[in-house]
Coordinates of C-alpha atoms in Angstrom, one line a residue:
Chain A
M1 CA 80.1 -101.5 -65.4
D2 CA 81.3 -98.6 -63.2
A3 CA 77.8 -98.2 -61.9
F4 CA 77.6 -102.0 -61.2
I5 CA 80.8 -101.8 -59.1
Q6 CA 79.5 -98.8 -57.3
Y7 CA 76.2 -100.5 -56.5
T8 CA 78.2 -103.6 -55.4
A9 CA 80.3 -101.5 -53.0
Q10 CA 77.2 -99.8 -51.6
G11 CA 75.5 -103.2 -51.2
L12 CA 78.5 -104.7 -49.4
A13 CA 78.7 -101.8 -47.0
A14 CA 75.0 -101.9 -46.2
G15 CA 75.3 -105.7 -46.1
G16 CA 78.0 -105.3 -43.5
F17 CA 75.8 -103.8 -40.8
Y18 CA 72.8 -106.0 -41.8
A19 CA 75.1 -109.0 -41.2
L20 CA 76.3 -107.7 -37.8
A21 CA 72.8 -106.9 -36.6
A22 CA 71.4 -110.2 -38.0
L23 CA 74.3 -112.1 -36.3
G24 CA 73.2 -110.5 -33.0
L25 CA 69.6 -111.6 -33.6
A26 CA 70.7 -115.1 -34.5
V27 CA 72.9 -115.5 -31.4
I28 CA 70.1 -114.3 -29.1
F29 CA 67.5 -116.5 -30.8
G30 CA 69.9 -119.5 -30.6
A31 CA 70.8 -119.2 -27.0
L32 CA 67.6 -117.8 -25.5
N33 CA 64.9 -118.8 -28.0
V34 CA 63.9 -115.1 -28.0
V35 CA 62.9 -113.4 -31.2
N36 CA 64.2 -110.0 -30.3
F37 CA 61.9 -107.4 -31.8
A38 CA 63.8 -104.7 -30.0
H39 CA 66.9 -105.3 -32.1
G40 CA 66.1 -102.5 -34.5
A41 CA 65.7 -100.2 -31.5
F42 CA 69.1 -101.3 -30.1
Y43 CA 70.6 -100.5 -33.5
M44 CA 68.9 -97.1 -33.4
L45 CA 70.3 -96.5 -29.9
G46 CA 73.8 -97.3 -31.2
A47 CA 73.5 -94.7 -33.9
V48 CA 71.9 -92.0 -31.6
L49 CA 74.5 -92.6 -28.9
T50 CA 77.3 -92.2 -31.4
A51 CA 75.9 -88.8 -32.5
V52 CA 75.1 -87.7 -28.9
L53 CA 78.6 -88.7 -27.6
L54 CA 80.2 -86.6 -30.3
D55 CA 77.8 -83.6 -29.7
V56 CA 78.0 -83.6 -25.9
A57 CA 81.4 -85.0 -25.1
G58 CA 83.3 -84.6 -28.3
I59 CA 83.9 -88.4 -28.4
N60 CA 84.8 -89.3 -32.0
F61 CA 83.8 -92.2 -34.2
W62 CA 86.8 -94.4 -33.4
V63 CA 86.2 -94.2 -29.6
A64 CA 82.5 -94.6 -30.1
L65 CA 83.1 -97.8 -32.1
V66 CA 84.5 -99.3 -28.9
L67 CA 82.5 -97.4 -26.3
V68 CA 79.0 -97.8 -27.7
P69 CA 79.0 -101.6 -28.0
V70 CA 80.3 -101.7 -24.4
I71 CA 77.4 -99.5 -23.2
L72 CA 74.9 -101.5 -25.1
F73 CA 76.3 -104.7 -23.7
G74 CA 75.6 -103.4 -20.3
F75 CA 72.2 -102.1 -21.3
G76 CA 71.4 -105.5 -22.8
I77 CA 72.3 -107.2 -19.5
I78 CA 70.1 -104.9 -17.5
I79 CA 67.1 -105.6 -20.0
E80 CA 67.7 -109.3 -19.7
R81 CA 67.9 -109.4 -15.9
L82 CA 65.1 -107.0 -15.4
L83 CA 62.6 -108.2 -18.0
V84 CA 63.5 -110.9 -20.5
Q85 CA 64.6 -113.6 -18.1
W86 CA 61.1 -113.9 -16.5
L87 CA 59.6 -115.1 -19.8
L88 CA 62.4 -117.5 -20.9
G89 CA 60.5 -120.7 -20.0
L90 CA 57.3 -119.7 -21.8
D91 CA 56.3 -119.8 -25.5
N92 CA 58.5 -117.4 -27.3
L93 CA 55.5 -115.3 -28.4
Y94 CA 55.6 -113.7 -24.9
S95 CA 59.2 -112.6 -25.2
F96 CA 58.4 -111.4 -28.8
L97 CA 55.7 -109.2 -27.4
L98 CA 57.8 -108.0 -24.6
T99 CA 60.7 -106.9 -26.9
F100 CA 58.1 -105.3 -29.2
G101 CA 57.0 -103.2 -26.2
I102 CA 60.6 -102.4 -25.3
S103 CA 61.2 -101.2 -28.8
L104 CA 58.1 -98.9 -28.7
V105 CA 59.3 -97.4 -25.4
L106 CA 62.9 -96.8 -26.6
V107 CA 61.7 -95.2 -29.8
D108 CA 59.4 -92.8 -27.9
V109 CA 62.0 -91.9 -25.3
I110 CA 64.4 -90.9 -28.1
K111 CA 61.6 -89.0 -29.9
I112 CA 60.8 -87.0 -26.7
R113 CA 64.4 -86.2 -26.1
Y114 CA 65.8 -85.6 -29.6
G115 CA 62.7 -85.0 -31.7
V116 CA 62.0 -86.7 -35.1
S117 CA 64.3 -84.8 -37.4
G118 CA 67.7 -86.4 -37.9
L119 CA 70.8 -85.8 -35.7
P120 CA 73.8 -84.6 -37.7
Y121 CA 76.9 -86.7 -38.0
G122 CA 79.9 -86.0 -40.3
Q123 CA 82.4 -88.3 -41.9
P124 CA 84.6 -90.0 -39.4
P125 CA 88.2 -88.7 -39.2
G126 CA 90.5 -90.6 -41.5
L127 CA 87.7 -92.1 -43.5
E128 CA 86.7 -89.1 -45.6
G129 CA 87.0 -88.9 -49.4
L130 CA 87.2 -91.4 -52.2
I131 CA 89.5 -94.3 -52.9
R132 CA 90.3 -95.3 -56.5
I133 CA 89.9 -99.0 -57.2
G134 CA 90.6 -99.7 -60.9
A135 CA 88.5 -97.3 -63.0
V136 CA 86.0 -96.4 -60.3
Q137 CA 86.1 -94.2 -57.2
L138 CA 84.4 -95.5 -54.0
P139 CA 83.9 -93.7 -50.7
V140 CA 86.6 -94.8 -48.3
Y141 CA 83.9 -95.2 -45.6
Q142 CA 82.0 -97.8 -47.6
V143 CA 85.1 -99.9 -48.0
F144 CA 85.9 -99.5 -44.3
V145 CA 82.4 -100.6 -43.3
F146 CA 82.6 -103.7 -45.4
V147 CA 86.1 -104.7 -44.2
F148 CA 85.3 -103.9 -40.5
S149 CA 82.1 -105.9 -40.5
V150 CA 83.7 -108.9 -42.1
L151 CA 86.4 -108.8 -39.4
V152 CA 83.8 -108.6 -36.6
C153 CA 81.8 -111.5 -38.1
L154 CA 85.1 -113.5 -38.4
G155 CA 85.9 -112.6 -34.8
V156 CA 82.5 -113.8 -33.6
W157 CA 82.9 -117.0 -35.7
L158 CA 86.3 -117.6 -34.1
L159 CA 84.8 -117.0 -30.6
L160 CA 82.1 -119.6 -31.2
A161 CA 84.2 -122.1 -33.1
K162 CA 87.5 -122.1 -31.2
T163 CA 86.9 -121.2 -27.6
R164 CA 85.6 -122.9 -24.5
V165 CA 82.9 -120.2 -24.3
G166 CA 81.9 -121.0 -27.9
V167 CA 81.6 -124.7 -27.1
I168 CA 79.4 -124.0 -24.1
V169 CA 77.2 -121.6 -26.0
R170 CA 76.8 -124.0 -28.9
A171 CA 75.9 -126.8 -26.5
A172 CA 73.4 -124.7 -24.6
T173 CA 71.9 -123.6 -27.9
E174 CA 71.5 -127.1 -29.3
E175 CA 70.2 -128.8 -26.2
P176 CA 70.0 -126.7 -23.0
E177 CA 68.6 -129.5 -20.7
R178 CA 71.4 -131.9 -21.7
A179 CA 74.0 -129.3 -21.1
R180 CA 72.7 -128.7 -17.6
A181 CA 72.8 -132.5 -16.9
L182 CA 76.5 -132.4 -18.0
G183 CA 77.3 -129.8 -15.3
I184 CA 77.0 -126.6 -17.3
N185 CA 75.1 -123.8 -15.6
V186 CA 73.2 -122.7 -18.7
G187 CA 71.5 -119.8 -17.0
L188 CA 74.8 -118.2 -16.2
W189 CA 75.6 -117.9 -20.0
V190 CA 72.2 -116.6 -21.1
T191 CA 72.6 -113.1 -19.8
P192 CA 76.0 -112.3 -21.4
V193 CA 74.9 -113.8 -24.7
F194 CA 71.9 -111.5 -24.7
G195 CA 74.2 -108.5 -23.9
F196 CA 76.6 -109.7 -26.7
G197 CA 73.8 -109.8 -29.3
V198 CA 72.6 -106.3 -28.3
A199 CA 76.2 -105.0 -28.5
L200 CA 76.4 -106.4 -32.1
A201 CA 73.3 -104.3 -33.0
G202 CA 75.1 -101.4 -31.3
I203 CA 78.1 -101.8 -33.6
A204 CA 75.8 -101.8 -36.6
G205 CA 74.3 -98.6 -35.3
V206 CA 77.7 -96.9 -34.9
L207 CA 78.6 -97.9 -38.5
A208 CA 75.3 -96.6 -39.8
A209 CA 75.7 -93.2 -38.1
P210 CA 77.9 -91.6 -40.8
F211 CA 75.7 -92.6 -43.8
R212 CA 72.2 -93.1 -42.6
A213 CA 69.7 -90.6 -41.2
I214 CA 69.9 -90.8 -37.4
T215 CA 66.4 -90.7 -36.1
A216 CA 64.3 -92.4 -33.4
T217 CA 62.5 -94.4 -36.0
M218 CA 65.5 -95.6 -38.1
G219 CA 65.3 -99.0 -36.4
S220 CA 61.6 -99.6 -37.4
S221 CA 62.2 -100.3 -41.0
F222 CA 65.6 -101.9 -40.2
I223 CA 64.0 -104.6 -38.0
I224 CA 61.7 -105.6 -40.8
I225 CA 64.6 -106.1 -43.2
L226 CA 66.5 -107.9 -40.4
F227 CA 63.6 -110.4 -40.0
A228 CA 63.7 -110.9 -43.8
I229 CA 67.4 -111.6 -43.5
V230 CA 67.0 -114.1 -40.7
V231 CA 64.2 -115.9 -42.6
I232 CA 66.4 -116.0 -45.8
G233 CA 69.5 -117.2 -43.9
G234 CA 67.6 -119.7 -41.7
L235 CA 66.4 -118.8 -38.2
G236 CA 69.1 -119.3 -35.6
S237 CA 71.9 -120.0 -38.2
I238 CA 75.0 -118.0 -37.5
L239 CA 76.5 -118.4 -41.0
G240 CA 73.1 -118.0 -42.6
S241 CA 72.5 -114.6 -41.0
V242 CA 75.9 -113.3 -42.1
V243 CA 75.6 -114.6 -45.7
A244 CA 72.0 -113.4 -46.0
G245 CA 72.9 -110.0 -44.5
F246 CA 75.4 -109.4 -47.3
L247 CA 73.0 -110.9 -49.9
V248 CA 70.2 -108.6 -48.9
G249 CA 72.5 -105.6 -48.8
L250 CA 73.5 -106.3 -52.4
V251 CA 70.0 -107.0 -53.6
E252 CA 68.8 -103.8 -52.1
A253 CA 71.6 -101.8 -53.7
Y254 CA 71.1 -103.3 -57.2
G255 CA 67.3 -102.7 -56.7
Q256 CA 67.9 -99.1 -55.9
G257 CA 70.3 -98.7 -58.8
Y258 CA 68.5 -100.5 -61.6
A259 CA 64.9 -100.7 -60.5
S260 CA 64.3 -98.1 -58.0
T261 CA 60.5 -98.4 -58.2
F262 CA 60.8 -101.9 -56.9
S263 CA 63.7 -101.5 -54.5
Q264 CA 61.4 -101.7 -51.4
I265 CA 59.7 -105.0 -52.4
I266 CA 62.6 -106.8 -54.0
I267 CA 64.0 -108.1 -50.7
F268 CA 60.6 -109.5 -49.8
V269 CA 60.3 -111.1 -53.2
L270 CA 63.7 -112.8 -52.5
M271 CA 62.4 -113.9 -49.0
A272 CA 59.2 -115.3 -50.6
V273 CA 61.2 -117.3 -53.1
V274 CA 63.6 -118.7 -50.4
I275 CA 60.6 -119.7 -48.3
L276 CA 59.0 -121.5 -51.3
V277 CA 62.2 -123.3 -52.3
R278 CA 63.8 -123.9 -48.9
P279 CA 61.3 -123.3 -46.1
A280 CA 64.0 -123.6 -43.4
G281 CA 66.1 -120.8 -45.0
L282 CA 69.4 -121.1 -46.9
F283 CA 71.4 -122.5 -44.0
G284 CA 68.5 -123.5 -41.6
R285 CA 68.2 -126.9 -40.2
K286 CA 64.8 -128.6 -40.3
E287 CA 62.8 -128.2 -37.0
S288 CA 63.5 -131.3 -35.0
A289 CA 60.6 -133.0 -33.3
Chain B
M1 CA 76.8 -144.1 -1.7
F2 CA 73.7 -143.5 -3.7
E3 CA 70.2 -144.0 -2.2
I4 CA 66.7 -143.3 -3.4
S5 CA 63.9 -143.7 -1.0
G6 CA 60.2 -143.2 -1.4
L7 CA 60.5 -141.7 -4.9
S8 CA 57.2 -141.1 -6.7
A9 CA 56.9 -139.3 -10.1
H10 CA 54.1 -138.1 -12.3
Y11 CA 53.5 -137.0 -15.8
G12 CA 50.5 -134.7 -15.4
E13 CA 47.8 -137.0 -14.0
A14 CA 49.6 -140.2 -14.7
A15 CA 51.9 -141.7 -12.1
A16 CA 55.1 -143.1 -13.5
L17 CA 56.9 -144.2 -10.3
H18 CA 55.3 -145.3 -7.0
D19 CA 57.3 -145.2 -3.8
V20 CA 60.5 -146.5 -5.3
S21 CA 63.5 -147.2 -3.1
L22 CA 66.9 -148.5 -4.1
T23 CA 70.6 -148.3 -3.2
V24 CA 73.9 -148.4 -5.1
G25 CA 77.0 -149.0 -3.1
R26 CA 80.5 -147.7 -4.0
G27 CA 82.0 -149.7 -6.9
E28 CA 78.8 -151.6 -7.3
V29 CA 77.0 -152.2 -10.6
V30 CA 73.2 -152.3 -10.2
T31 CA 70.7 -152.8 -13.0
L32 CA 67.1 -151.7 -13.4
V33 CA 65.3 -154.2 -15.5
G34 CA 61.8 -153.9 -16.8
R35 CA 59.6 -153.6 -19.8
N36 CA 59.2 -150.4 -21.9
G37 CA 57.2 -147.9 -19.9
A38 CA 58.0 -149.5 -16.5
G39 CA 59.5 -146.1 -15.4
K40 CA 63.3 -146.9 -15.8
T41 CA 64.2 -143.8 -17.8
T42 CA 61.9 -141.6 -15.6
L43 CA 63.9 -142.9 -12.5
L44 CA 67.2 -141.9 -14.1
R45 CA 65.8 -138.4 -15.0
C46 CA 64.6 -138.0 -11.4
A47 CA 68.1 -138.9 -10.2
M48 CA 69.5 -136.3 -12.5
G49 CA 67.0 -133.6 -11.4
L50 CA 65.5 -133.4 -14.9
H51 CA 62.0 -134.5 -13.9
R52 CA 60.3 -131.8 -11.9
D53 CA 57.1 -133.5 -11.0
S54 CA 58.5 -135.9 -8.3
V55 CA 58.8 -136.3 -4.6
G56 CA 61.2 -138.5 -2.5
A57 CA 64.6 -138.4 -0.9
I58 CA 67.8 -138.8 -3.0
T59 CA 71.1 -139.2 -1.1
F60 CA 74.4 -139.1 -2.9
D61 CA 77.9 -139.3 -1.3
G62 CA 76.4 -138.6 2.1
A63 CA 74.4 -135.5 1.1
R64 CA 70.8 -134.9 0.1
V65 CA 70.6 -133.8 -3.5
E66 CA 66.9 -133.9 -4.5
Q67 CA 66.7 -130.1 -4.2
L68 CA 69.8 -129.5 -6.4
S69 CA 69.6 -128.4 -10.0
P70 CA 70.9 -130.8 -12.7
D71 CA 74.2 -128.9 -13.2
R72 CA 74.9 -129.0 -9.4
R73 CA 74.2 -132.8 -9.3
A74 CA 76.6 -133.3 -12.2
K75 CA 79.2 -131.2 -10.4
A76 CA 78.6 -133.4 -7.3
G77 CA 79.6 -136.4 -9.4
I78 CA 76.5 -137.9 -11.0
G79 CA 77.1 -138.6 -14.7
W80 CA 74.2 -139.3 -17.0
V81 CA 74.3 -141.2 -20.3
P82 CA 70.9 -140.7 -21.8
D83 CA 69.1 -143.3 -23.9
D84 CA 69.6 -141.3 -27.1
R85 CA 73.3 -140.8 -26.1
G86 CA 73.0 -137.0 -26.1
I87 CA 75.8 -136.3 -28.5
Y88 CA 75.9 -132.7 -29.8
S89 CA 75.8 -132.4 -33.6
T90 CA 77.3 -128.9 -33.5
L91 CA 80.3 -130.0 -31.4
T92 CA 83.2 -132.1 -32.5
V93 CA 84.0 -135.4 -30.9
F94 CA 86.7 -133.7 -28.8
E95 CA 84.4 -130.8 -27.8
N96 CA 81.7 -133.3 -26.8
L97 CA 84.2 -135.2 -24.8
T98 CA 85.6 -132.2 -22.9
L99 CA 82.2 -130.3 -22.5
P100 CA 81.5 -131.3 -18.9
P101 CA 83.7 -129.8 -16.3
V102 CA 86.1 -132.1 -14.4
V103 CA 84.5 -132.7 -11.1
S104 CA 86.7 -135.1 -9.1
K105 CA 90.2 -136.6 -8.8
E106 CA 88.9 -139.8 -10.2
A107 CA 88.5 -138.2 -13.6
W108 CA 90.0 -140.3 -16.5
S109 CA 92.8 -138.5 -18.3
L110 CA 92.5 -138.1 -22.1
D111 CA 95.3 -140.7 -22.5
R112 CA 93.3 -143.2 -20.5
I113 CA 90.1 -142.4 -22.4
F114 CA 91.8 -142.8 -25.8
E115 CA 93.4 -146.1 -24.7
A116 CA 90.0 -147.4 -23.6
F117 CA 88.2 -146.0 -26.6
P118 CA 90.7 -146.1 -29.5
A119 CA 88.0 -145.3 -32.1
L120 CA 87.5 -141.8 -30.5
R121 CA 91.2 -140.8 -30.9
N122 CA 91.1 -141.0 -34.7
R123 CA 87.8 -139.2 -35.0
R124 CA 88.4 -136.5 -32.5
S125 CA 87.8 -133.7 -35.1
S126 CA 84.7 -135.2 -36.6
M127 CA 81.4 -133.7 -35.7
G128 CA 79.7 -135.7 -32.9
T129 CA 76.8 -137.1 -34.9
Q130 CA 79.0 -138.3 -37.8
L131 CA 80.0 -141.2 -35.5
S132 CA 78.3 -144.6 -35.8
G133 CA 75.7 -145.5 -33.2
G134 CA 78.3 -147.6 -31.3
E135 CA 80.9 -144.9 -31.4
Q136 CA 78.4 -142.3 -30.1
Q137 CA 77.6 -144.6 -27.2
M138 CA 81.3 -144.9 -26.5
L139 CA 81.6 -141.1 -26.6
A140 CA 78.7 -140.6 -24.3
I141 CA 80.2 -143.0 -21.7
A142 CA 83.7 -141.6 -22.2
R143 CA 82.3 -138.1 -21.6
V144 CA 81.1 -138.8 -18.1
L145 CA 84.2 -140.9 -17.2
R146 CA 86.5 -138.0 -18.3
S147 CA 84.5 -135.6 -16.1
G148 CA 85.2 -137.9 -13.1
A149 CA 81.6 -138.8 -12.3
K150 CA 81.5 -141.1 -9.2
L151 CA 78.1 -142.5 -10.2
L152 CA 77.1 -143.4 -13.8
L153 CA 73.5 -143.5 -14.8
L154 CA 73.6 -145.5 -18.0
D155 CA 70.3 -145.7 -19.9
E156 CA 70.3 -148.8 -22.1
P157 CA 73.8 -148.5 -23.4
S158 CA 73.6 -151.8 -25.3
E159 CA 70.4 -151.0 -27.2
G160 CA 70.6 -151.5 -31.0
L161 CA 74.4 -152.2 -31.0
A162 CA 76.3 -155.1 -32.5
P163 CA 77.4 -157.9 -30.0
V164 CA 81.1 -156.9 -30.3
I165 CA 80.3 -153.3 -29.3
V166 CA 78.2 -154.5 -26.4
Q167 CA 81.2 -156.6 -25.3
Q168 CA 83.4 -153.5 -25.4
I169 CA 80.8 -151.6 -23.3
G170 CA 80.7 -154.5 -20.8
H171 CA 84.5 -154.3 -20.6
I172 CA 84.4 -150.5 -19.9
I173 CA 81.8 -151.0 -17.3
R174 CA 84.0 -153.5 -15.5
E175 CA 87.0 -151.3 -15.7
A176 CA 85.1 -148.3 -14.3
K177 CA 83.7 -150.5 -11.5
A178 CA 87.2 -151.8 -10.7
S179 CA 88.4 -148.2 -10.1
G180 CA 85.5 -147.6 -7.6
T181 CA 82.9 -146.0 -9.8
S182 CA 79.3 -146.9 -9.0
I183 CA 76.9 -147.6 -11.8
L184 CA 73.1 -147.7 -12.1
L185 CA 72.4 -149.4 -15.4
V186 CA 69.0 -149.5 -17.1
E187 CA 68.8 -152.6 -19.3
Q188 CA 66.4 -154.7 -21.3
N189 CA 69.2 -157.0 -22.4
V190 CA 69.0 -159.5 -19.5
K191 CA 72.0 -161.6 -20.7
F192 CA 74.2 -158.5 -20.9
A193 CA 72.9 -157.3 -17.5
A194 CA 73.9 -160.6 -15.9
T195 CA 77.5 -160.3 -17.2
V196 CA 78.3 -157.0 -15.6
A197 CA 76.0 -156.4 -12.6
D198 CA 76.2 -157.3 -8.9
R199 CA 72.5 -156.8 -8.1
H200 CA 69.3 -156.2 -10.0
Y201 CA 66.0 -154.4 -9.4
I202 CA 63.0 -155.5 -11.4
L203 CA 60.7 -152.6 -12.1
A204 CA 57.1 -153.1 -13.3
E205 CA 54.5 -150.4 -13.7
G206 CA 56.5 -147.9 -11.7
R207 CA 57.2 -150.2 -8.7
V208 CA 60.2 -152.2 -7.6
V209 CA 58.7 -155.7 -7.6
E210 CA 61.9 -157.7 -6.9
S211 CA 65.5 -157.2 -5.8
L212 CA 67.9 -160.0 -6.7
D213 CA 71.6 -160.7 -6.5
N214 CA 73.3 -161.7 -9.7
S215 CA 73.5 -165.5 -9.0
E216 CA 69.7 -165.6 -8.3
F217 CA 69.1 -163.4 -11.3
Q218 CA 71.0 -165.8 -13.5
R219 CA 69.3 -168.9 -12.0
R220 CA 65.9 -167.4 -12.7
E221 CA 66.8 -165.8 -16.1
G222 CA 64.3 -167.9 -18.1
E223 CA 61.5 -167.2 -15.8
L224 CA 62.3 -163.5 -15.7
L225 CA 62.4 -163.3 -19.5
V226 CA 58.9 -164.7 -19.7
H227 CA 57.7 -162.5 -16.9
L228 CA 59.1 -159.4 -18.4
G229 CA 58.1 -160.2 -21.9
L230 CA 61.6 -159.4 -23.0

């Protein structure tokens, strides 16, 4: 039972940054119809930047948690203006290939600069040690990651559900041409939404820094799991990406705990089952004609 | 206040409109009548800037608009009510209603909207596509009135609706007209068109074949029904 609670805590923490990153992927797909293959690389950049900022400038975890997403938001805007925007009218295979290329470049740049062995990162100040919950002791950091990512997801939901910006983004996502005919300059919203999605990947990267190996290639396996999450949750579904993010985090943790031989494939078995039972994903809407 | 002249439009190789010219005056209700495929919806899409493959001059409120993007035309005061009503399923009724920016002083206040469309007041928190077809049509019209559009492009607002709802829509059209709004109405329902319009253009195979005032239109209604196969 104690083991089960520990795996659950691990799963919810991992699920937290899966959910954040998948949310970013879903927002970008929804508003731009871009399947952003570079999302794993942006997540990696978030983690690397967190480690480098501490090493070079002594910037601690808490400041990085604010600063890194802001930097990645700006980086996302530059990438969108410079590269992605030119392919938006075309089949989304083109932007998929473009972002695949972007991810290869980013990974290699980081490899050349920082090598392939991991960058060190300690426990964030104030989040060291264990916390006793009932009969089990859990790392404080895991609990923090879970709570923080739930809060960010909630914040994004409030932004989309309750604000004028959210109304416009939802309208532009559902039917961009109609939104234009109603006087909304859809193009104006596309760039910040892309930056916002990249920033979410960046937050996931910051959260991952203290308990994952920080390497240039950390995003490569991450993006594969992210795509599995997005397929399970339903492509473009905001709620689906969050729920599936936590679900996959849990499944992965139980897999590692109880059936470590199969832990790598168990997520993809889950994905295959979801595709068989609900091809559009758990929260996906059927493709409209 | 609205004038199209020499408008031609294509879908790939196929021509959809040939050298169409028409005018709508201030506070005037003008219909476009014609069979399915005559080019009525294409003409409205051209007026809104949604059909790229077209040439011709479009003047609105004294300015040329054919080079403007759809959102700029909407901000200039052209309000489009598409044939499928264009209600967003991910937005509530209220969010649908307030989505377009207010573009002129003539914009209807929310109070006036809810007075004219009482059904919308009670359902303002429902999701847009939970409304009945008639209510969705009301919402689509209310949405452009709330934005203060000076020209409404209505694409078959009476289609598939119960007679009592069609009467309500007729009432709204007359109220909008009375406050100076111009309306270009695409209709297949000739009887309904005759109750609201000042003038009519008959469109066939992408050309304006006749232009009639309402008394002549009513006098020749039987003949037109046969001619149009409506």
